[in-house]
């Protein structure tokens, strides 16, 4: 197995960055040799905790409330599909996605999250805002996309011929059937398998990591 070290300069750079649709493929599939199902399951860990702008530049929880963010379940995948996500900080390094009117718990999704379901890469590069659900309205008549420009363009999903469609298929699998339901088993099973592959010494189906620790 890989040797343990007390420190490894630059090891944090091996994690997927938040601003590129290619990061999931590069880190989980290419560098770690995992499958798309493994990658989708590991990203489900975003159901826990929150981002803080003072550390990462991204602020909010992936799920509805701070209380929900303390529960390890499939809510992350439900949030991807059910909420009208719109881009925030377009054109800046900390560009991400949010939902709601800002009158409750701040919410966040990263490009690496959104790219599991929505084909946003070119729109983000061109700084063209879109919204994942454009047909919902608040009681006062405001579109739930909030941002008027984003509300005019619905974020496209992948076509059946796109290589990333398999990621969307696995996100649907993690939902455990038609919503709403309490079936977390597909997520729990997939996460346990993916976590085991990624962390257990002796796995023989992983690829060598690039950028190994320098010898001292």
PDB file of C-alpha atoms in Angstrom:
ATOM      1  CA  UNK A   1       0.000   0.000   0.000  1.00  0.00           C
ATOM      2  CA  UNK A   2       0.920   3.685   0.003  1.00  0.00           C
ATOM      3  CA  UNK A   3       3.249   4.751   2.805  1.00  0.00           C
ATOM      4  CA  UNK A   4       1.942   7.043   5.533  1.00  0.00           C
ATOM      5  CA  UNK A   5       3.685  10.386   6.049  1.00  0.00           C
ATOM      6  CA  UNK A   6       3.377  13.045   8.736  1.00  0.00           C
ATOM      7  CA  UNK A   7       3.085  15.738   6.048  1.00  0.00           C
ATOM      8  CA  UNK A   8       2.795  15.989   2.287  1.00  0.00           C
ATOM      9  CA  UNK A   9       3.300  19.387   0.683  1.00  0.00           C
ATOM     10  CA  UNK A  10       0.591  20.197  -1.851  1.00  0.00           C
ATOM     11  CA  UNK A  11      -1.525  17.163  -0.992  1.00  0.00           C
ATOM     12  CA  UNK A  12      -4.612  19.357  -0.642  1.00  0.00           C
ATOM     13  CA  UNK A  13      -4.301  20.205  -4.328  1.00  0.00           C
ATOM     14  CA  UNK A  14      -5.244  16.618  -5.143  1.00  0.00           C
ATOM     15  CA  UNK A  15      -8.841  17.258  -4.101  1.00  0.00           C
ATOM     16  CA  UNK A  16     -11.229  18.449  -6.817  1.00  0.00           C
ATOM     17  CA  UNK A  17     -11.300  22.232  -7.167  1.00  0.00           C
ATOM     18  CA  UNK A  18     -14.711  23.828  -7.111  1.00  0.00           C
ATOM     19  CA  UNK A  19     -14.668  25.794 -10.351  1.00  0.00           C
ATOM     20  CA  UNK A  20     -14.222  23.228 -13.118  1.00  0.00           C
ATOM     21  CA  UNK A  21     -16.430  20.523 -14.548  1.00  0.00           C
ATOM     22  CA  UNK A  22     -13.329  18.492 -15.359  1.00  0.00           C
ATOM     23  CA  UNK A  23     -12.179  18.258 -11.730  1.00  0.00           C
ATOM     24  CA  UNK A  24     -14.331  15.273 -10.807  1.00  0.00           C
ATOM     25  CA  UNK A  25     -13.097  13.255 -13.776  1.00  0.00           C
ATOM     26  CA  UNK A  26      -9.482  14.291 -13.251  1.00  0.00           C
ATOM     27  CA  UNK A  27      -9.274  13.496  -9.532  1.00  0.00           C
ATOM     28  CA  UNK A  28     -11.702  10.642  -8.929  1.00  0.00           C
ATOM     29  CA  UNK A  29     -11.681   8.847 -12.270  1.00  0.00           C
ATOM     30  CA  UNK A  30      -8.227   9.503 -13.744  1.00  0.00           C
ATOM     31  CA  UNK A  31      -6.007   9.919 -10.686  1.00  0.00           C
ATOM     32  CA  UNK A  32      -7.784   7.561  -8.308  1.00  0.00           C
ATOM     33  CA  UNK A  33      -9.154   5.082 -10.830  1.00  0.00           C
ATOM     34  CA  UNK A  34     -12.658   5.187  -9.350  1.00  0.00           C
ATOM     35  CA  UNK A  35     -15.899   4.845 -11.285  1.00  0.00           C
ATOM     36  CA  UNK A  36     -18.523   7.501 -11.945  1.00  0.00           C
ATOM     37  CA  UNK A  37     -20.764   5.801  -9.393  1.00  0.00           C
ATOM     38  CA  UNK A  38     -17.969   6.052  -6.808  1.00  0.00           C
ATOM     39  CA  UNK A  39     -17.447   9.746  -7.581  1.00  0.00           C
ATOM     40  CA  UNK A  40     -21.150  10.560  -7.346  1.00  0.00           C
ATOM     41  CA  UNK A  41     -21.377   8.714  -4.028  1.00  0.00           C
ATOM     42  CA  UNK A  42     -18.352  10.477  -2.517  1.00  0.00           C
ATOM     43  CA  UNK A  43     -19.687  13.903  -3.482  1.00  0.00           C
ATOM     44  CA  UNK A  44     -22.807  12.995  -1.521  1.00  0.00           C
ATOM     45  CA  UNK A  45     -20.758  13.740   1.600  1.00  0.00           C
ATOM     46  CA  UNK A  46     -21.574  17.392   0.865  1.00  0.00           C
ATOM     47  CA  UNK A  47     -24.852  16.682   2.622  1.00  0.00           C
ATOM     48  CA  UNK A  48     -22.828  17.308   5.812  1.00  0.00           C
ATOM     49  CA  UNK A  49     -21.399  20.631   6.966  1.00  0.00           C
ATOM     50  CA  UNK A  50     -21.228  23.992   5.243  1.00  0.00           C
ATOM     51  CA  UNK A  51     -18.934  26.253   3.267  1.00  0.00           C
ATOM     52  CA  UNK A  52     -17.519  29.397   4.875  1.00  0.00           C
ATOM     53  CA  UNK A  53     -16.483  32.348   2.720  1.00  0.00           C
ATOM     54  CA  UNK A  54     -13.591  33.171   5.045  1.00  0.00           C
ATOM     55  CA  UNK A  55     -11.974  29.814   4.254  1.00  0.00           C
ATOM     56  CA  UNK A  56     -13.040  28.694   0.779  1.00  0.00           C
ATOM     57  CA  UNK A  57     -14.822  31.740  -0.610  1.00  0.00           C
ATOM     58  CA  UNK A  58     -18.026  29.682  -0.816  1.00  0.00           C
ATOM     59  CA  UNK A  59     -20.763  30.234   1.753  1.00  0.00           C
ATOM     60  CA  UNK A  60     -23.746  28.177   2.826  1.00  0.00           C
ATOM     61  CA  UNK A  61     -25.020  24.638   3.223  1.00  0.00           C
ATOM     62  CA  UNK A  62     -25.717  22.163   0.436  1.00  0.00           C
ATOM     63  CA  UNK A  63     -28.963  21.163   2.155  1.00  0.00           C
ATOM     64  CA  UNK A  64     -31.815  23.227   3.541  1.00  0.00           C
ATOM     65  CA  UNK A  65     -30.790  24.009   7.122  1.00  0.00           C
ATOM     66  CA  UNK A  66     -27.849  23.737   9.507  1.00  0.00           C
ATOM     67  CA  UNK A  67     -29.788  20.991  11.312  1.00  0.00           C
ATOM     68  CA  UNK A  68     -30.218  19.050   8.065  1.00  0.00           C
ATOM     69  CA  UNK A  69     -26.491  19.490   7.430  1.00  0.00           C
ATOM     70  CA  UNK A  70     -25.796  17.349  10.492  1.00  0.00           C
ATOM     71  CA  UNK A  71     -27.591  14.328   9.022  1.00  0.00           C
ATOM     72  CA  UNK A  72     -25.798  11.930   6.687  1.00  0.00           C
ATOM     73  CA  UNK A  73     -28.439  11.070   4.091  1.00  0.00           C
ATOM     74  CA  UNK A  74     -29.318  11.484   0.415  1.00  0.00           C
ATOM     75  CA  UNK A  75     -30.638  15.040   0.763  1.00  0.00           C
ATOM     76  CA  UNK A  76     -27.738  16.401  -1.320  1.00  0.00           C
ATOM     77  CA  UNK A  77     -29.056  14.635  -4.426  1.00  0.00           C
ATOM     78  CA  UNK A  78     -32.631  15.725  -3.769  1.00  0.00           C
ATOM     79  CA  UNK A  79     -31.491  19.343  -3.472  1.00  0.00           C
ATOM     80  CA  UNK A  80     -29.704  19.143  -6.838  1.00  0.00           C
ATOM     81  CA  UNK A  81     -32.918  18.159  -8.600  1.00  0.00           C
ATOM     82  CA  UNK A  82     -35.642  20.016  -6.725  1.00  0.00           C
ATOM     83  CA  UNK A  83     -34.314  23.547  -6.189  1.00  0.00           C
ATOM     84  CA  UNK A  84     -33.941  26.389  -8.735  1.00  0.00           C
ATOM     85  CA  UNK A  85     -30.160  26.922  -8.591  1.00  0.00           C
ATOM     86  CA  UNK A  86     -28.658  30.044 -10.142  1.00  0.00           C
ATOM     87  CA  UNK A  87     -25.015  31.182 -10.458  1.00  0.00           C
ATOM     88  CA  UNK A  88     -23.500  33.536  -7.899  1.00  0.00           C
ATOM     89  CA  UNK A  89     -20.338  35.662  -8.244  1.00  0.00           C
ATOM     90  CA  UNK A  90     -20.299  35.082 -12.008  1.00  0.00           C
ATOM     91  CA  UNK A  91     -16.861  35.676 -13.531  1.00  0.00           C
ATOM     92  CA  UNK A  92     -15.041  35.527 -10.183  1.00  0.00           C
ATOM     93  CA  UNK A  93     -12.825  32.816  -8.747  1.00  0.00           C
ATOM     94  CA  UNK A  94     -15.393  31.986  -6.050  1.00  0.00           C
ATOM     95  CA  UNK A  95     -18.244  31.596  -8.545  1.00  0.00           C
ATOM     96  CA  UNK A  96     -20.766  29.069  -7.284  1.00  0.00           C
ATOM     97  CA  UNK A  97     -24.548  28.507  -7.183  1.00  0.00           C
ATOM     98  CA  UNK A  98     -27.273  29.450  -4.736  1.00  0.00           C
ATOM     99  CA  UNK A  99     -31.032  29.195  -4.344  1.00  0.00           C
ATOM    100  CA  UNK A 100     -33.707  31.119  -2.458  1.00  0.00           C
ATOM    101  CA  UNK A 101     -34.094  34.821  -1.724  1.00  0.00           C
ATOM    102  CA  UNK A 102     -31.471  35.042   0.981  1.00  0.00           C
ATOM    103  CA  UNK A 103     -34.027  35.370   3.764  1.00  0.00           C
ATOM    104  CA  UNK A 104     -33.141  32.025   5.332  1.00  0.00           C
ATOM    105  CA  UNK A 105     -30.150  29.764   5.642  1.00  0.00           C
ATOM    106  CA  UNK A 106     -27.571  30.637   2.928  1.00  0.00           C
ATOM    107  CA  UNK A 107     -27.323  27.864   0.330  1.00  0.00           C
ATOM    108  CA  UNK A 108     -24.512  26.725  -1.952  1.00  0.00           C
ATOM    109  CA  UNK A 109     -23.677  24.288  -4.726  1.00  0.00           C
ATOM    110  CA  UNK A 110     -20.320  24.198  -6.486  1.00  0.00           C
ATOM    111  CA  UNK A 111     -19.706  23.760 -10.197  1.00  0.00           C
ATOM    112  CA  UNK A 112     -18.422  20.278  -9.411  1.00  0.00           C
ATOM    113  CA  UNK A 113     -21.811  19.493  -7.837  1.00  0.00           C
ATOM    114  CA  UNK A 114     -23.913  21.018 -10.589  1.00  0.00           C
ATOM    115  CA  UNK A 115     -21.937  19.245 -13.296  1.00  0.00           C
ATOM    116  CA  UNK A 116     -23.215  15.886 -12.109  1.00  0.00           C
ATOM    117  CA  UNK A 117     -26.610  16.763 -13.591  1.00  0.00           C
ATOM    118  CA  UNK A 118     -26.441  19.978 -15.619  1.00  0.00           C
ATOM    119  CA  UNK A 119     -24.402  20.813 -18.728  1.00  0.00           C
ATOM    120  CA  UNK A 120     -23.192  24.202 -17.490  1.00  0.00           C
ATOM    121  CA  UNK A 121     -19.536  24.244 -18.491  1.00  0.00           C
ATOM    122  CA  UNK A 122     -19.776  26.479 -21.555  1.00  0.00           C
ATOM    123  CA  UNK A 123     -22.353  28.791 -20.004  1.00  0.00           C
ATOM    124  CA  UNK A 124     -20.089  29.367 -17.000  1.00  0.00           C
ATOM    125  CA  UNK A 125     -17.086  30.043 -19.238  1.00  0.00           C
ATOM    126  CA  UNK A 126     -19.126  32.526 -21.273  1.00  0.00           C
ATOM    127  CA  UNK A 127     -20.580  34.057 -18.085  1.00  0.00           C
ATOM    128  CA  UNK A 128     -24.131  33.396 -19.224  1.00  0.00           C
ATOM    129  CA  UNK A 129     -26.344  32.815 -16.173  1.00  0.00           C
ATOM    130  CA  UNK A 130     -29.003  30.116 -16.217  1.00  0.00           C
ATOM    131  CA  UNK A 131     -31.402  28.605 -13.705  1.00  0.00           C
ATOM    132  CA  UNK A 132     -32.068  24.914 -13.184  1.00  0.00           C
ATOM    133  CA  UNK A 133     -35.831  25.359 -12.735  1.00  0.00           C
ATOM    134  CA  UNK A 134     -37.442  28.361 -14.393  1.00  0.00           C
ATOM    135  CA  UNK A 135     -41.128  27.544 -13.924  1.00  0.00           C
ATOM    136  CA  UNK A 136     -41.575  28.141 -10.187  1.00  0.00           C
ATOM    137  CA  UNK A 137     -42.906  31.285  -8.513  1.00  0.00           C
ATOM    138  CA  UNK A 138     -43.201  32.705  -5.009  1.00  0.00           C
ATOM    139  CA  UNK A 139     -46.681  33.736  -3.764  1.00  0.00           C
ATOM    140  CA  UNK A 140     -45.857  37.370  -4.587  1.00  0.00           C
ATOM    141  CA  UNK A 141     -45.232  36.462  -8.236  1.00  0.00           C
ATOM    142  CA  UNK A 142     -41.423  36.545  -8.213  1.00  0.00           C
ATOM    143  CA  UNK A 143     -39.766  33.763 -10.180  1.00  0.00           C
ATOM    144  CA  UNK A 144     -37.961  31.368  -7.807  1.00  0.00           C
ATOM    145  CA  UNK A 145     -34.813  31.843  -9.872  1.00  0.00           C
ATOM    146  CA  UNK A 146     -34.778  35.381  -8.346  1.00  0.00           C
ATOM    147  CA  UNK A 147     -32.237  36.643 -10.892  1.00  0.00           C
ATOM    148  CA  UNK A 148     -34.181  37.840 -13.947  1.00  0.00           C
ATOM    149  CA  UNK A 149     -31.423  37.107 -16.443  1.00  0.00           C
ATOM    150  CA  UNK A 150     -30.939  33.585 -15.078  1.00  0.00           C
ATOM    151  CA  UNK A 151     -34.705  32.992 -15.172  1.00  0.00           C
ATOM    152  CA  UNK A 152     -34.691  33.545 -18.946  1.00  0.00           C
ATOM    153  CA  UNK A 153     -32.396  30.571 -19.580  1.00  0.00           C
ATOM    154  CA  UNK A 154     -32.937  27.100 -18.173  1.00  0.00           C
ATOM    155  CA  UNK A 155     -29.704  25.217 -17.476  1.00  0.00           C
ATOM    156  CA  UNK A 156     -29.570  22.268 -19.881  1.00  0.00           C
ATOM    157  CA  UNK A 157     -29.199  18.694 -18.737  1.00  0.00           C
ATOM    158  CA  UNK A 158     -26.891  16.278 -20.523  1.00  0.00           C
ATOM    159  CA  UNK A 159     -28.034  14.561 -23.688  1.00  0.00           C
ATOM    160  CA  UNK A 160     -28.168  10.777 -23.789  1.00  0.00           C
ATOM    161  CA  UNK A 161     -25.023  10.796 -25.940  1.00  0.00           C
ATOM    162  CA  UNK A 162     -22.932  12.871 -23.523  1.00  0.00           C
ATOM    163  CA  UNK A 163     -20.234  11.017 -21.570  1.00  0.00           C
ATOM    164  CA  UNK A 164     -21.370  12.707 -18.353  1.00  0.00           C
ATOM    165  CA  UNK A 165     -24.912  11.375 -18.657  1.00  0.00           C
ATOM    166  CA  UNK A 166     -23.755   8.355 -16.653  1.00  0.00           C
ATOM    167  CA  UNK A 167     -23.155  10.686 -13.673  1.00  0.00           C
ATOM    168  CA  UNK A 168     -26.757  11.903 -13.845  1.00  0.00           C
ATOM    169  CA  UNK A 169     -27.961   8.304 -13.999  1.00  0.00           C
ATOM    170  CA  UNK A 170     -26.104   7.555 -10.766  1.00  0.00           C
ATOM    171  CA  UNK A 171     -27.477  10.690  -9.078  1.00  0.00           C
ATOM    172  CA  UNK A 172     -30.976   9.420  -9.897  1.00  0.00           C
ATOM    173  CA  UNK A 173     -30.002   6.038  -8.479  1.00  0.00           C
ATOM    174  CA  UNK A 174     -28.963   7.677  -5.182  1.00  0.00           C
ATOM    175  CA  UNK A 175     -32.468   9.192  -4.891  1.00  0.00           C
ATOM    176  CA  UNK A 176     -33.761   5.724  -4.065  1.00  0.00           C
ATOM    177  CA  UNK A 177     -36.891   5.943  -6.206  1.00  0.00           C
ATOM    178  CA  UNK A 178     -39.603   8.515  -6.778  1.00  0.00           C
ATOM    179  CA  UNK A 179     -39.531  11.474  -4.387  1.00  0.00           C
ATOM    180  CA  UNK A 180     -40.358  11.981  -1.653  1.00  0.00           C
ATOM    181  CA  UNK A 181     -39.066   8.833   0.022  1.00  0.00           C
ATOM    182  CA  UNK A 182     -36.806   7.827   2.913  1.00  0.00           C
ATOM    183  CA  UNK A 183     -34.810   5.197   1.034  1.00  0.00           C
ATOM    184  CA  UNK A 184     -31.161   6.000   1.759  1.00  0.00           C
ATOM    185  CA  UNK A 185     -29.926   2.473   1.080  1.00  0.00           C
ATOM    186  CA  UNK A 186     -28.606   3.057  -2.489  1.00  0.00           C
ATOM    187  CA  UNK A 187     -26.541   6.026  -1.255  1.00  0.00           C
ATOM    188  CA  UNK A 188     -25.275   4.315   1.890  1.00  0.00           C
ATOM    189  CA  UNK A 189     -24.263   1.197  -0.025  1.00  0.00           C
ATOM    190  CA  UNK A 190     -22.519   3.113  -2.810  1.00  0.00           C
ATOM    191  CA  UNK A 191     -20.750   5.469  -0.385  1.00  0.00           C
ATOM    192  CA  UNK A 192     -19.423   2.613   1.752  1.00  0.00           C
ATOM    193  CA  UNK A 193     -18.031   0.876  -1.324  1.00  0.00           C
ATOM    194  CA  UNK A 194     -16.474   4.061  -2.746  1.00  0.00           C
ATOM    195  CA  UNK A 195     -14.993   5.095   0.610  1.00  0.00           C
ATOM    196  CA  UNK A 196     -13.474   1.651   1.006  1.00  0.00           C
ATOM    197  CA  UNK A 197     -11.832   1.815  -2.418  1.00  0.00           C
ATOM    198  CA  UNK A 198     -10.459   5.307  -1.793  1.00  0.00           C
ATOM    199  CA  UNK A 199      -9.067   4.760   1.702  1.00  0.00           C
ATOM    200  CA  UNK A 200      -8.324   1.088   2.319  1.00  0.00           C
ATOM    201  CA  UNK A 201      -4.717  -0.058   2.022  1.00  0.00           C
ATOM    202  CA  UNK A 202      -4.322  -2.975  -0.361  1.00  0.00           C
ATOM    203  CA  UNK A 203      -6.860  -2.017  -3.014  1.00  0.00           C
ATOM    204  CA  UNK A 204      -5.495  -3.319  -6.314  1.00  0.00           C
ATOM    205  CA  UNK A 205      -7.726  -1.481  -8.780  1.00  0.00           C
ATOM    206  CA  UNK A 206      -6.547   2.128  -8.184  1.00  0.00           C
ATOM    207  CA  UNK A 207      -4.186   4.115 -10.367  1.00  0.00           C
ATOM    208  CA  UNK A 208      -0.981   5.821  -9.109  1.00  0.00           C
ATOM    209  CA  UNK A 209      -1.520   9.315  -7.723  1.00  0.00           C
ATOM    210  CA  UNK A 210       0.205  12.079  -9.615  1.00  0.00           C
ATOM    211  CA  UNK A 211       2.372  14.575  -7.767  1.00  0.00           C
ATOM    212  CA  UNK A 212       3.658  12.252  -5.056  1.00  0.00           C
ATOM    213  CA  UNK A 213       5.192  13.668  -1.880  1.00  0.00           C
ATOM    214  CA  UNK A 214       8.781  14.792  -2.277  1.00  0.00           C
ATOM    215  CA  UNK A 215      11.373  12.519  -0.731  1.00  0.00           C
ATOM    216  CA  UNK A 216      13.096  13.903   2.332  1.00  0.00           C
TER     217      UNK A 216
END
